[in-house]
């Protein structure tokens, strides 16, 4: 099983700031990595797949990069609606696994 | 509008069974692989099962859970047997982003989830 490790566990950010979240895989994924956003009481929302492709309707301030075992999600200018937990997910093999999540909170 | 609606959750005693349903609408259901993911209270996301051209399960539910689908009813199911307190979670169904066949195991539509509580 491929283990996904996200860091940091929590990041405190002010609106308008840039934030970068990290996700590391225990084995190479090529570019088979997705990012989801989850707000309290809601299901996850797909943001990024293929490491860098934004899903339909996702604002351009969200960008993904990386390949192999190291990936990042960047929010260029944090908006109030972006405070949430972010999960990465690998999908190049079974079982599918998610990272433990990074909570983006208000500073 | 693409929608998924889970049902069937509730309180069950350890060792008991439940069948979850996920009703789909707004897309050509039979053309999409589907999954179940769960989230224990205050915890992260955990993939449970996928129904594609075949079925896949995480080890901890293999032999206890069964995923199936009825394309005539646009519904995917999760039969859960021999439940334990560790199975307590919100259970979400979700659809693959692309129609089958696909190896892009990424999920663009999720239901609101149904809560399963296993307790005596």
mmCIF file of C-alpha atoms in Angstrom:
data_model
loop_
_atom_site.group_PDB
_atom_site.id
_atom_site.type_symbol
_atom_site.label_atom_id
_atom_site.label_comp_id
_atom_site.label_asym_id
_atom_site.label_seq_id
_atom_site.Cartn_x
_atom_site.Cartn_y
_atom_site.Cartn_z
ATOM 1 C CA UNK A 1 0.000 0.000 0.000
ATOM 2 C CA UNK A 2 1.293 3.433 -0.934
ATOM 3 C CA UNK A 3 1.344 5.779 2.046
ATOM 4 C CA UNK A 4 0.511 9.433 1.430
ATOM 5 C CA UNK A 5 1.940 11.965 3.886
ATOM 6 C CA UNK A 6 0.689 15.545 3.937
ATOM 7 C CA UNK A 7 2.379 18.491 5.588
ATOM 8 C CA UNK A 8 1.838 20.559 7.507
ATOM 9 C CA UNK A 9 -1.115 19.149 9.424
ATOM 10 C CA UNK A 10 -2.403 22.681 9.988
ATOM 11 C CA UNK A 11 -1.441 26.004 8.455
ATOM 12 C CA UNK A 12 -2.635 29.412 9.678
ATOM 13 C CA UNK A 13 -3.073 31.933 6.892
ATOM 14 C CA UNK A 14 -4.516 35.402 6.402
ATOM 15 C CA UNK A 15 -6.848 36.178 3.472
ATOM 16 C CA UNK A 16 -4.867 37.250 0.415
ATOM 17 C CA UNK A 17 -1.793 35.252 1.376
ATOM 18 C CA UNK A 18 -0.235 32.526 -0.720
ATOM 19 C CA UNK A 19 -0.254 29.036 0.771
ATOM 20 C CA UNK A 20 1.546 25.881 -0.339
ATOM 21 C CA UNK A 21 0.527 22.430 0.828
ATOM 22 C CA UNK A 22 2.720 19.358 0.434
ATOM 23 C CA UNK A 23 1.971 15.714 -0.258
ATOM 24 C CA UNK A 24 4.583 12.977 -0.365
ATOM 25 C CA UNK A 25 4.072 9.425 -1.620
ATOM 26 C CA UNK A 26 5.986 6.396 -0.349
ATOM 27 C CA UNK A 27 6.408 5.193 -3.966
ATOM 28 C CA UNK A 28 6.424 6.932 -7.314
ATOM 29 C CA UNK A 29 2.997 7.900 -8.654
ATOM 30 C CA UNK A 30 4.123 9.453 -11.919
ATOM 31 C CA UNK A 31 1.404 12.139 -12.121
ATOM 32 C CA UNK A 32 -1.487 10.067 -10.738
ATOM 33 C CA UNK A 33 -2.296 12.439 -7.889
ATOM 34 C CA UNK A 34 -5.479 14.352 -7.078
ATOM 35 C CA UNK A 35 -6.361 17.057 -4.568
ATOM 36 C CA UNK A 36 -9.706 17.541 -2.834
ATOM 37 C CA UNK A 37 -11.116 20.259 -0.611
ATOM 38 C CA UNK A 38 -13.503 19.451 2.218
ATOM 39 C CA UNK A 39 -15.434 21.900 4.341
ATOM 40 C CA UNK A 40 -17.190 20.916 7.598
ATOM 41 C CA UNK A 41 -20.364 18.949 7.009
ATOM 42 C CA UNK A 42 -19.740 18.668 3.269
ATOM 43 C CA UNK A 43 -18.385 15.949 0.991
ATOM 44 C CA UNK A 44 -14.997 16.357 -0.657
ATOM 45 C CA UNK A 45 -14.733 18.519 -3.768
ATOM 46 C CA UNK A 46 -12.299 17.638 -6.536
ATOM 47 C CA UNK A 47 -9.798 20.429 -7.215
ATOM 48 C CA UNK A 48 -6.882 18.973 -9.156
ATOM 49 C CA UNK A 49 -6.066 15.691 -10.908
ATOM 50 C CA UNK A 50 -3.154 14.478 -12.974
ATOM 51 C CA UNK A 51 -1.093 16.440 -10.437
ATOM 52 C CA UNK A 52 -1.759 19.738 -12.225
ATOM 53 C CA UNK A 53 -5.076 19.708 -14.132
ATOM 54 C CA UNK A 54 -7.783 21.828 -12.560
ATOM 55 C CA UNK A 55 -11.195 20.190 -12.390
ATOM 56 C CA UNK A 56 -14.187 21.866 -13.991
ATOM 57 C CA UNK A 57 -15.138 25.116 -12.310
ATOM 58 C CA UNK A 58 -12.079 25.346 -10.067
ATOM 59 C CA UNK A 59 -10.671 28.875 -9.834
ATOM 60 C CA UNK A 60 -7.261 29.601 -11.313
ATOM 61 C CA UNK A 61 -5.868 30.531 -7.895
ATOM 62 C CA UNK A 62 -5.613 26.787 -7.237
ATOM 63 C CA UNK A 63 -2.637 25.112 -8.895
ATOM 64 C CA UNK A 64 -0.943 21.763 -8.523
ATOM 65 C CA UNK A 65 2.556 20.644 -9.343
ATOM 66 C CA UNK A 66 4.951 17.777 -8.872
ATOM 67 C CA UNK A 67 5.510 14.239 -10.066
ATOM 68 C CA UNK A 68 6.966 11.021 -8.760
ATOM 69 C CA UNK A 69 6.757 11.248 -4.986
ATOM 70 C CA UNK A 70 6.586 14.979 -4.246
ATOM 71 C CA UNK A 71 3.526 17.129 -4.958
ATOM 72 C CA UNK A 72 2.262 20.549 -3.981
ATOM 73 C CA UNK A 73 -1.039 22.392 -4.028
ATOM 74 C CA UNK A 74 -0.743 26.166 -4.114
ATOM 75 C CA UNK A 75 -3.481 28.676 -3.454
ATOM 76 C CA UNK A 76 -2.124 31.923 -4.842
ATOM 77 C CA UNK A 77 -4.310 34.348 -2.901
ATOM 78 C CA UNK A 78 -6.398 32.764 -0.193
ATOM 79 C CA UNK A 79 -10.074 33.700 -0.173
ATOM 80 C CA UNK A 80 -12.404 33.351 2.807
ATOM 81 C CA UNK A 81 -14.145 30.392 1.185
ATOM 82 C CA UNK A 82 -10.846 28.502 0.936
ATOM 83 C CA UNK A 83 -10.595 27.757 4.655
ATOM 84 C CA UNK A 84 -11.034 23.996 4.676
ATOM 85 C CA UNK A 85 -9.196 20.691 4.887
ATOM 86 C CA UNK A 86 -7.275 19.571 1.805
ATOM 87 C CA UNK A 87 -6.568 15.949 0.946
ATOM 88 C CA UNK A 88 -4.312 14.403 -1.648
ATOM 89 C CA UNK A 89 -5.198 11.033 -3.204
ATOM 90 C CA UNK A 90 -3.065 8.639 -5.240
ATOM 91 C CA UNK A 91 -4.604 6.559 -7.999
ATOM 92 C CA UNK A 92 -1.962 4.636 -9.897
ATOM 93 C CA UNK A 93 -2.518 1.375 -8.020
ATOM 94 C CA UNK A 94 -4.784 -0.415 -5.554
ATOM 95 C CA UNK A 95 -5.665 0.276 -2.823
ATOM 96 C CA UNK A 96 -6.440 3.926 -3.433
ATOM 97 C CA UNK A 97 -5.122 5.980 -0.537
ATOM 98 C CA UNK A 98 -5.582 9.497 0.770
ATOM 99 C CA UNK A 99 -3.239 11.659 2.750
ATOM 100 C CA UNK A 100 -4.156 12.607 6.294
ATOM 101 C CA UNK A 101 -5.164 16.111 5.264
ATOM 102 C CA UNK A 102 -3.966 19.674 5.824
ATOM 103 C CA UNK A 103 -6.266 22.082 7.580
ATOM 104 C CA UNK A 104 -6.062 25.673 6.329
ATOM 105 C CA UNK A 105 -7.263 27.927 9.109
ATOM 106 C CA UNK A 106 -7.598 31.622 9.694
ATOM 107 C CA UNK A 107 -4.568 33.270 11.218
ATOM 108 C CA UNK B 1 -27.685 18.339 -12.490
ATOM 109 C CA UNK B 2 -25.466 15.416 -11.556
ATOM 110 C CA UNK B 3 -26.486 14.101 -8.134
ATOM 111 C CA UNK B 4 -25.771 11.212 -5.816
ATOM 112 C CA UNK B 5 -27.960 10.472 -2.799
ATOM 113 C CA UNK B 6 -26.947 7.922 -0.188
ATOM 114 C CA UNK B 7 -29.340 6.189 2.174
ATOM 115 C CA UNK B 8 -29.485 3.222 4.492
ATOM 116 C CA UNK B 9 -27.228 4.350 7.303
ATOM 117 C CA UNK B 10 -28.146 4.107 10.947
ATOM 118 C CA UNK B 11 -27.324 2.523 14.287
ATOM 119 C CA UNK B 12 -26.438 -1.164 14.243
ATOM 120 C CA UNK B 13 -25.053 -3.516 16.861
ATOM 121 C CA UNK B 14 -21.603 -5.078 16.499
ATOM 122 C CA UNK B 15 -21.840 -8.117 14.265
ATOM 123 C CA UNK B 16 -24.854 -6.723 12.473
ATOM 124 C CA UNK B 17 -25.475 -5.848 8.844
ATOM 125 C CA UNK B 18 -26.567 -2.843 6.805
ATOM 126 C CA UNK B 19 -27.096 -2.186 3.124
ATOM 127 C CA UNK B 20 -26.301 1.270 1.870
ATOM 128 C CA UNK B 21 -27.765 2.621 -1.347
ATOM 129 C CA UNK B 22 -26.611 5.441 -3.583
ATOM 130 C CA UNK B 23 -29.136 6.749 -6.107
ATOM 131 C CA UNK B 24 -27.668 8.556 -9.086
ATOM 132 C CA UNK B 25 -29.271 11.096 -11.390
ATOM 133 C CA UNK B 26 -28.284 13.588 -14.060
ATOM 134 C CA UNK B 27 -25.763 11.406 -15.899
ATOM 135 C CA UNK B 28 -25.532 8.142 -17.791
ATOM 136 C CA UNK B 29 -25.046 5.976 -14.719
ATOM 137 C CA UNK B 30 -24.284 2.711 -16.503
ATOM 138 C CA UNK B 31 -21.277 4.308 -18.206
ATOM 139 C CA UNK B 32 -19.463 5.198 -14.992
ATOM 140 C CA UNK B 33 -17.505 3.246 -12.436
ATOM 141 C CA UNK B 34 -18.485 4.064 -8.864
ATOM 142 C CA UNK B 35 -16.842 3.982 -5.450
ATOM 143 C CA UNK B 36 -17.558 4.079 -1.725
ATOM 144 C CA UNK B 37 -15.357 6.105 0.630
ATOM 145 C CA UNK B 38 -15.807 6.515 4.370
ATOM 146 C CA UNK B 39 -14.782 9.050 6.967
ATOM 147 C CA UNK B 40 -14.696 8.203 10.655
ATOM 148 C CA UNK B 41 -15.725 11.060 12.991
ATOM 149 C CA UNK B 42 -13.017 13.731 12.981
ATOM 150 C CA UNK B 43 -10.768 11.636 10.747
ATOM 151 C CA UNK B 44 -9.624 11.559 7.135
ATOM 152 C CA UNK B 45 -10.943 9.875 4.019
ATOM 153 C CA UNK B 46 -10.637 6.134 3.483
ATOM 154 C CA UNK B 47 -11.368 4.371 0.207
ATOM 155 C CA UNK B 48 -13.456 1.225 0.714
ATOM 156 C CA UNK B 49 -14.520 -0.229 -2.596
ATOM 157 C CA UNK B 50 -14.815 0.328 -6.328
ATOM 158 C CA UNK B 51 -17.114 -1.250 -8.865
ATOM 159 C CA UNK B 52 -15.488 -1.073 -12.259
ATOM 160 C CA UNK B 53 -15.181 -3.876 -14.816
ATOM 161 C CA UNK B 54 -14.458 -5.855 -11.664
ATOM 162 C CA UNK B 55 -14.710 -5.042 -7.976
ATOM 163 C CA UNK B 56 -12.000 -3.892 -5.597
ATOM 164 C CA UNK B 57 -11.939 -3.689 -1.793
ATOM 165 C CA UNK B 58 -9.600 -2.490 0.888
ATOM 166 C CA UNK B 59 -8.229 -5.371 2.945
ATOM 167 C CA UNK B 60 -10.074 -4.445 6.138
ATOM 168 C CA UNK B 61 -13.494 -4.928 4.523
ATOM 169 C CA UNK B 62 -12.709 -7.776 2.136
ATOM 170 C CA UNK B 63 -15.038 -10.687 2.794
ATOM 171 C CA UNK B 64 -17.404 -8.523 4.866
ATOM 172 C CA UNK B 65 -18.526 -5.818 2.397
ATOM 173 C CA UNK B 66 -19.946 -6.309 -1.087
ATOM 174 C CA UNK B 67 -20.359 -3.584 -3.684
ATOM 175 C CA UNK B 68 -22.931 -4.019 -6.443
ATOM 176 C CA UNK B 69 -24.996 -1.975 -8.832
ATOM 177 C CA UNK B 70 -28.363 -2.033 -10.583
ATOM 178 C CA UNK B 71 -28.123 0.025 -13.749
ATOM 179 C CA UNK B 72 -31.879 -0.232 -14.277
ATOM 180 C CA UNK B 73 -32.353 1.644 -10.991
ATOM 181 C CA UNK B 74 -29.297 3.930 -11.348
ATOM 182 C CA UNK B 75 -28.181 2.726 -7.947
ATOM 183 C CA UNK B 76 -24.992 1.403 -6.394
ATOM 184 C CA UNK B 77 -25.082 -0.578 -3.175
ATOM 185 C CA UNK B 78 -22.756 -1.483 -0.340
ATOM 186 C CA UNK B 79 -23.751 -4.559 1.649
ATOM 187 C CA UNK B 80 -21.952 -4.487 4.983
ATOM 188 C CA UNK B 81 -21.820 -7.568 7.192
ATOM 189 C CA UNK B 82 -20.054 -8.414 10.465
ATOM 190 C CA UNK B 83 -19.866 -4.752 11.375
ATOM 191 C CA UNK B 84 -17.565 -3.577 14.149
ATOM 192 C CA UNK B 85 -17.214 -0.237 15.965
ATOM 193 C CA UNK B 86 -14.230 0.514 13.693
ATOM 194 C CA UNK B 87 -16.692 0.730 10.780
ATOM 195 C CA UNK B 88 -18.424 3.738 12.355
ATOM 196 C CA UNK B 89 -18.176 6.534 9.789
ATOM 197 C CA UNK B 90 -19.925 8.673 7.228
ATOM 198 C CA UNK B 91 -20.117 6.648 4.023
ATOM 199 C CA UNK B 92 -19.916 8.523 0.729
ATOM 200 C CA UNK B 93 -20.500 7.274 -2.764
ATOM 201 C CA UNK B 94 -18.809 9.011 -5.673
ATOM 202 C CA UNK B 95 -18.506 8.695 -9.443
ATOM 203 C CA UNK B 96 -15.441 8.537 -11.608
ATOM 204 C CA UNK B 97 -14.641 11.714 -13.502
ATOM 205 C CA UNK B 98 -14.581 9.954 -16.892
ATOM 206 C CA UNK B 99 -16.880 7.303 -18.403
ATOM 207 C CA UNK B 100 -15.653 3.751 -18.500
ATOM 208 C CA UNK B 101 -13.273 2.326 -19.384
ATOM 209 C CA UNK B 102 -10.843 4.563 -17.579
ATOM 210 C CA UNK B 103 -7.892 4.274 -15.219
ATOM 211 C CA UNK B 104 -8.271 7.850 -14.019
ATOM 212 C CA UNK B 105 -9.491 6.902 -10.565
ATOM 213 C CA UNK B 106 -10.553 10.402 -9.614
ATOM 214 C CA UNK B 107 -13.989 11.378 -8.339
ATOM 215 C CA UNK B 108 -15.789 14.513 -9.412
ATOM 216 C CA UNK B 109 -19.227 14.057 -7.857
ATOM 217 C CA UNK B 110 -19.898 12.953 -4.298
ATOM 218 C CA UNK B 111 -23.066 12.387 -2.336
ATOM 219 C CA UNK B 112 -23.722 14.048 0.996
ATOM 220 C CA UNK B 113 -22.999 10.822 2.836
ATOM 221 C CA UNK B 114 -24.896 8.543 5.192
ATOM 222 C CA UNK B 115 -23.836 7.943 8.789
ATOM 223 C CA UNK B 116 -23.233 4.424 10.037
ATOM 224 C CA UNK B 117 -22.830 3.927 13.775
ATOM 225 C CA UNK B 118 -21.830 0.525 15.115
ATOM 226 C CA UNK B 119 -22.429 0.352 18.836
ATOM 227 C CA UNK B 120 -24.129 -1.768 21.461
#
